[in-house]
Coordinates of C-alpha atoms in Angstrom, one line a residue:
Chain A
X1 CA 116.0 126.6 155.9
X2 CA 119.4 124.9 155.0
X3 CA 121.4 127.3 152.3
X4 CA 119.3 130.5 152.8
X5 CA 120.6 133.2 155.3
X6 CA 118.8 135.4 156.6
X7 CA 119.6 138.7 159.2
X8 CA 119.3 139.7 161.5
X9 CA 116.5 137.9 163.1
X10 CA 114.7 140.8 164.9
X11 CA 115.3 144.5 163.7
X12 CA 114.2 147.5 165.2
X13 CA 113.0 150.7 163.1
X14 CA 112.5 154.0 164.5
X15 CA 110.5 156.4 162.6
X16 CA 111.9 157.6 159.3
X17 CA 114.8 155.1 159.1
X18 CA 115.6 153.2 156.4
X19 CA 116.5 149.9 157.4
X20 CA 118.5 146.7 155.5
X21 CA 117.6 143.5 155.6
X22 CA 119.8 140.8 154.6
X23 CA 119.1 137.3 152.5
X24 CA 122.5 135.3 151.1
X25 CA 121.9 131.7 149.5
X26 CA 124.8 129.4 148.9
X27 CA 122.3 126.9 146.5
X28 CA 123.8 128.8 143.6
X29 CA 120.4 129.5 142.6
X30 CA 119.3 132.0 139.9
X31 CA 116.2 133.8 141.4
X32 CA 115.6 134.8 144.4
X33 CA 112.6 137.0 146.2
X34 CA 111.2 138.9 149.2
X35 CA 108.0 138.0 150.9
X36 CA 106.1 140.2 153.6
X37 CA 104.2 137.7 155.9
X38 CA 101.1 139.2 157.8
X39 CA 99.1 137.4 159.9
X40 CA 95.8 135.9 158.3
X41 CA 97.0 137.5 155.1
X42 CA 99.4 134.8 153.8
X43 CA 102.3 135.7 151.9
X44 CA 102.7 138.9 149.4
X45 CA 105.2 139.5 146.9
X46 CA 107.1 142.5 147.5
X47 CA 110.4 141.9 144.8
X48 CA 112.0 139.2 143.0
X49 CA 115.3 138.9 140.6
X50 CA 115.7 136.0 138.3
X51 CA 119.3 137.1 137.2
X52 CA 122.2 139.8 138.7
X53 CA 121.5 142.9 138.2
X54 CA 117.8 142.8 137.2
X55 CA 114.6 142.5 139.4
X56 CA 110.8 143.2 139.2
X57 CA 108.4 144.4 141.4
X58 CA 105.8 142.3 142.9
X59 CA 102.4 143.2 144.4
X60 CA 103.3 145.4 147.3
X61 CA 106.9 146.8 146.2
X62 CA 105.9 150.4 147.2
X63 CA 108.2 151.5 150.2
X64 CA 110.6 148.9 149.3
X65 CA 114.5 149.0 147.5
X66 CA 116.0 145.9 146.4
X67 CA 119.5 144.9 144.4
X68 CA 121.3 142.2 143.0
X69 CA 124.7 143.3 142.4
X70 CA 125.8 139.1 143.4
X71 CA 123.9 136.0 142.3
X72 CA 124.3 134.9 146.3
X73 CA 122.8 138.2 148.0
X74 CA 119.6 139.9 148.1
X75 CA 119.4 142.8 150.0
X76 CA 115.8 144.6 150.7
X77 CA 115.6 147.9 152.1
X78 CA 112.6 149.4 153.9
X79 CA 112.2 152.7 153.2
X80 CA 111.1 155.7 155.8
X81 CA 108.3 155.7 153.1
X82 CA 106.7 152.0 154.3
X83 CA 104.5 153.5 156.9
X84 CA 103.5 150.4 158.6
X85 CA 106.2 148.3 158.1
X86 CA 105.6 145.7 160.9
X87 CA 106.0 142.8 159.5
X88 CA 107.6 139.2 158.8
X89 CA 110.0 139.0 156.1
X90 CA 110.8 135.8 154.1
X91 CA 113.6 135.6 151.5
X92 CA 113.7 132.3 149.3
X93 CA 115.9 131.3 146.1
X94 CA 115.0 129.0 143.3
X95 CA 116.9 127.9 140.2
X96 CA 115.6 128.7 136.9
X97 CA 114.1 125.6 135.0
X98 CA 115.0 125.9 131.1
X99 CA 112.3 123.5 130.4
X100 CA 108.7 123.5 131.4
X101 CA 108.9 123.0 134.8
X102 CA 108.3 125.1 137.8
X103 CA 111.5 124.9 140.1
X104 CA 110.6 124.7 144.3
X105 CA 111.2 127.6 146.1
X106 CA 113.3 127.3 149.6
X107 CA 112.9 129.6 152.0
X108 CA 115.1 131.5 154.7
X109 CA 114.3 131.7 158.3
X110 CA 113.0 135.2 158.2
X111 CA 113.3 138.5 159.6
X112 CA 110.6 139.8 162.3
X113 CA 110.6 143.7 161.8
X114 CA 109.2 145.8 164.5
X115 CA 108.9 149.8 164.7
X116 CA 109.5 151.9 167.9
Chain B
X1 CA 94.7 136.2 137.3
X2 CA 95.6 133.4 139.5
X3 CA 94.4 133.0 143.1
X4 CA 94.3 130.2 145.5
X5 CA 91.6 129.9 148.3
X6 CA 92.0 128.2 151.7
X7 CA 88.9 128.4 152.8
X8 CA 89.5 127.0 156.5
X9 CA 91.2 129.2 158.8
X10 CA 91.3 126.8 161.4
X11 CA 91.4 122.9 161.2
X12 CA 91.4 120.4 164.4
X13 CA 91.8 117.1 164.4
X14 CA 92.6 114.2 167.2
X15 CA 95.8 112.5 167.0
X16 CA 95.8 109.4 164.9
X17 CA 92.5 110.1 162.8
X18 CA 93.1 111.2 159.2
X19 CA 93.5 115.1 158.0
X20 CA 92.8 116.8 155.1
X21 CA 93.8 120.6 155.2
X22 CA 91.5 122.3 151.5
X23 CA 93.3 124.0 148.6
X24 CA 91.4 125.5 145.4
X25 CA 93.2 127.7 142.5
X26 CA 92.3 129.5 139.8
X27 CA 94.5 130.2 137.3
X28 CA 94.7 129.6 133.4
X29 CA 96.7 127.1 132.2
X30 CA 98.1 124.0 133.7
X31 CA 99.2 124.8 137.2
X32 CA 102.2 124.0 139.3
X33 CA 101.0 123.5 142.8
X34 CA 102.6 123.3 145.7
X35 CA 102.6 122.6 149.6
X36 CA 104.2 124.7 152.4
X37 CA 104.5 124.0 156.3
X38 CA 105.5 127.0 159.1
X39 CA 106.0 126.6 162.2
X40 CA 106.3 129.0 164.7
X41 CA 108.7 132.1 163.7
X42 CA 110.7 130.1 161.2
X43 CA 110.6 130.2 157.3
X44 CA 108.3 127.9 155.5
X45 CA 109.7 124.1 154.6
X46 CA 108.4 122.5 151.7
X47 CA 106.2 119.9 151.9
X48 CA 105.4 118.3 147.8
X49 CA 104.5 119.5 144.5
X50 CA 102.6 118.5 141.2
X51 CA 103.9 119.4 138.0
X52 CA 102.4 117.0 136.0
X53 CA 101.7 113.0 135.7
X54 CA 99.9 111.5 138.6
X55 CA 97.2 113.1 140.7
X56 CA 98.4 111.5 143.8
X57 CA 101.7 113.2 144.8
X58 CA 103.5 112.2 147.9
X59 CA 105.8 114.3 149.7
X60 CA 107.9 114.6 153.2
X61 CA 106.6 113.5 156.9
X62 CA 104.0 111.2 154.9
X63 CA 101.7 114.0 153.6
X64 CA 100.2 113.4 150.5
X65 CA 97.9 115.8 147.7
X66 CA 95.6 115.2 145.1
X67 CA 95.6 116.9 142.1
X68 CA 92.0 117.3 141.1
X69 CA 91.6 119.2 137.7
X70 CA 87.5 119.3 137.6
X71 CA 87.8 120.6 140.7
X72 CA 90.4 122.7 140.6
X73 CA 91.8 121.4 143.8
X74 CA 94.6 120.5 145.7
X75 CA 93.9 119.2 149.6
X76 CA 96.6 118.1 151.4
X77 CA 96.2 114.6 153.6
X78 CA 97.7 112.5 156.0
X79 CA 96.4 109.6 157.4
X80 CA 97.0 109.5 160.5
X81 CA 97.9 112.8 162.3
X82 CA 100.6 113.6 164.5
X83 CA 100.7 116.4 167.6
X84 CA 104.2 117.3 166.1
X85 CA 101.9 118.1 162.8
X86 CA 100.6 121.1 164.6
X87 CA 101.6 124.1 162.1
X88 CA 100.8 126.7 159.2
X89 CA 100.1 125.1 156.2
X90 CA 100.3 127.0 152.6
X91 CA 99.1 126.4 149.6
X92 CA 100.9 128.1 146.4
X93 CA 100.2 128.4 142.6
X94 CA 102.1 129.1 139.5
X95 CA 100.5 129.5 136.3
X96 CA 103.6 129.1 133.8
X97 CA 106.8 127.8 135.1
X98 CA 109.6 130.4 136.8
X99 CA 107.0 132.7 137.9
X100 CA 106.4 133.8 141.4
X101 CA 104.3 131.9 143.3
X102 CA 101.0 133.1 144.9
X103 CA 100.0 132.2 148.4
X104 CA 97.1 131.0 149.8
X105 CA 96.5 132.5 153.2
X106 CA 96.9 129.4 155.1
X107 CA 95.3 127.2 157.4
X108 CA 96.5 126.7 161.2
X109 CA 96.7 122.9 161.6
X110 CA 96.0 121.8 165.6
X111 CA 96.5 118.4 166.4
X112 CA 94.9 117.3 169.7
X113 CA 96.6 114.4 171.8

């Protein structure tokens, strides 16, 4: 988990709040993502950014808000409009290999979300 | 579009015998494959990867993959398991390199003293 921050550890949502979650890496790493961990389902990408200011959506980026206004922080927001947000949340960084290579991603220590 | 299959949920084995935890991919291309442990409520550590060269890779806590293109797998060994080896285990697949990966579902490793 060493380099990746992640917080808070547990957050609480009541209904129709939109909540913050927040990932900062100190790897100086170019991309970074989000992950929504469900049990028996794996991981699922919900957004990633390979450089400031620009991100894509992944597979499950509806009721989700993301920036990258700093290479070090990667804020996701879950929206009122994520009806069942419960969930895991994994933030992980990787650097960008200019050759063929596929860089490792390291992960945070995640964020357990819960909804009142 | 690329996939990976775990096909065991579930995998026991007694301390000290040998453990194989099952990875298959599809995906077009040459792959970049990779290995993930979790324990408990914590983020996932990586474990080893293949990129390319040899089929054997080894990686941290003496786990070890082979890289089997006909088969399009990827199992994960150890030779001789440990009770502190007890965790989630995740398999991961990238089709071109810095894309996103894409996760197996995992298989829950219990090692039995």
């Amino acid at each position: 988990d060493g380099g990746i921050t992640q917080s808070p550890k547990y957050l609480f949502r009541k209904e129709g709040q939109n909540v913050t979650l927040s990932c900062e890496q100190n790897l100086n790493h170019d991309a970074m993502y989000w992950y929504r961990q469900d049990p028996g389902q794996g991981l699922r990408l919900i957004y990633y950014s390979q450089i400031v200011n620009d991100f894509q959506k992944g597979d499950i980026a509806e009721g989700y808000s993301v920036s990258r206004e700093k290479k070090e922080s990667f804020p996701l927001t879950v929206t009122s409009a994520q009806k069942n947000p419960t969930a895991f949340y994994l933030c992980a960084s990787s650097q960008i290999d200019k050759g063929q290579g596929q860089e490792t991603q390291y992960f945070g220590p995640g964020t357990r979300l819960l909804v009142l | 579009a690329q996939s990976v299959a775990q096909p065991e949920d579930q995998v026991n084995v007694a301390e000290g015998n040998p453990l194989t935890v099952k990875c298959t991919y599809s995906v077009s291309g040459n792959p970049y494959l990779f290995w993930y442990v979790q324990y408990p409520n914590r983020g996932l550590q990586f474990l080893l990867k293949y990129i390319t060269g040899d089929n054997l890779v080894k990686g941290s806590y003496g786990f070890e993959a082979e890289f089997n293109k006909s088969q399009t797998s990827f199992h994960l060994k150890k030779p001789s398991a440990l009770v502190s080896d007890s965790a989630l285990y995740f398999c991961a697949v990238s089709p071109t390199g810095n894309t996103p990966l894409v996760f197996g579902k995992g298989t829950r490793l219990s090692v039995i003293a």
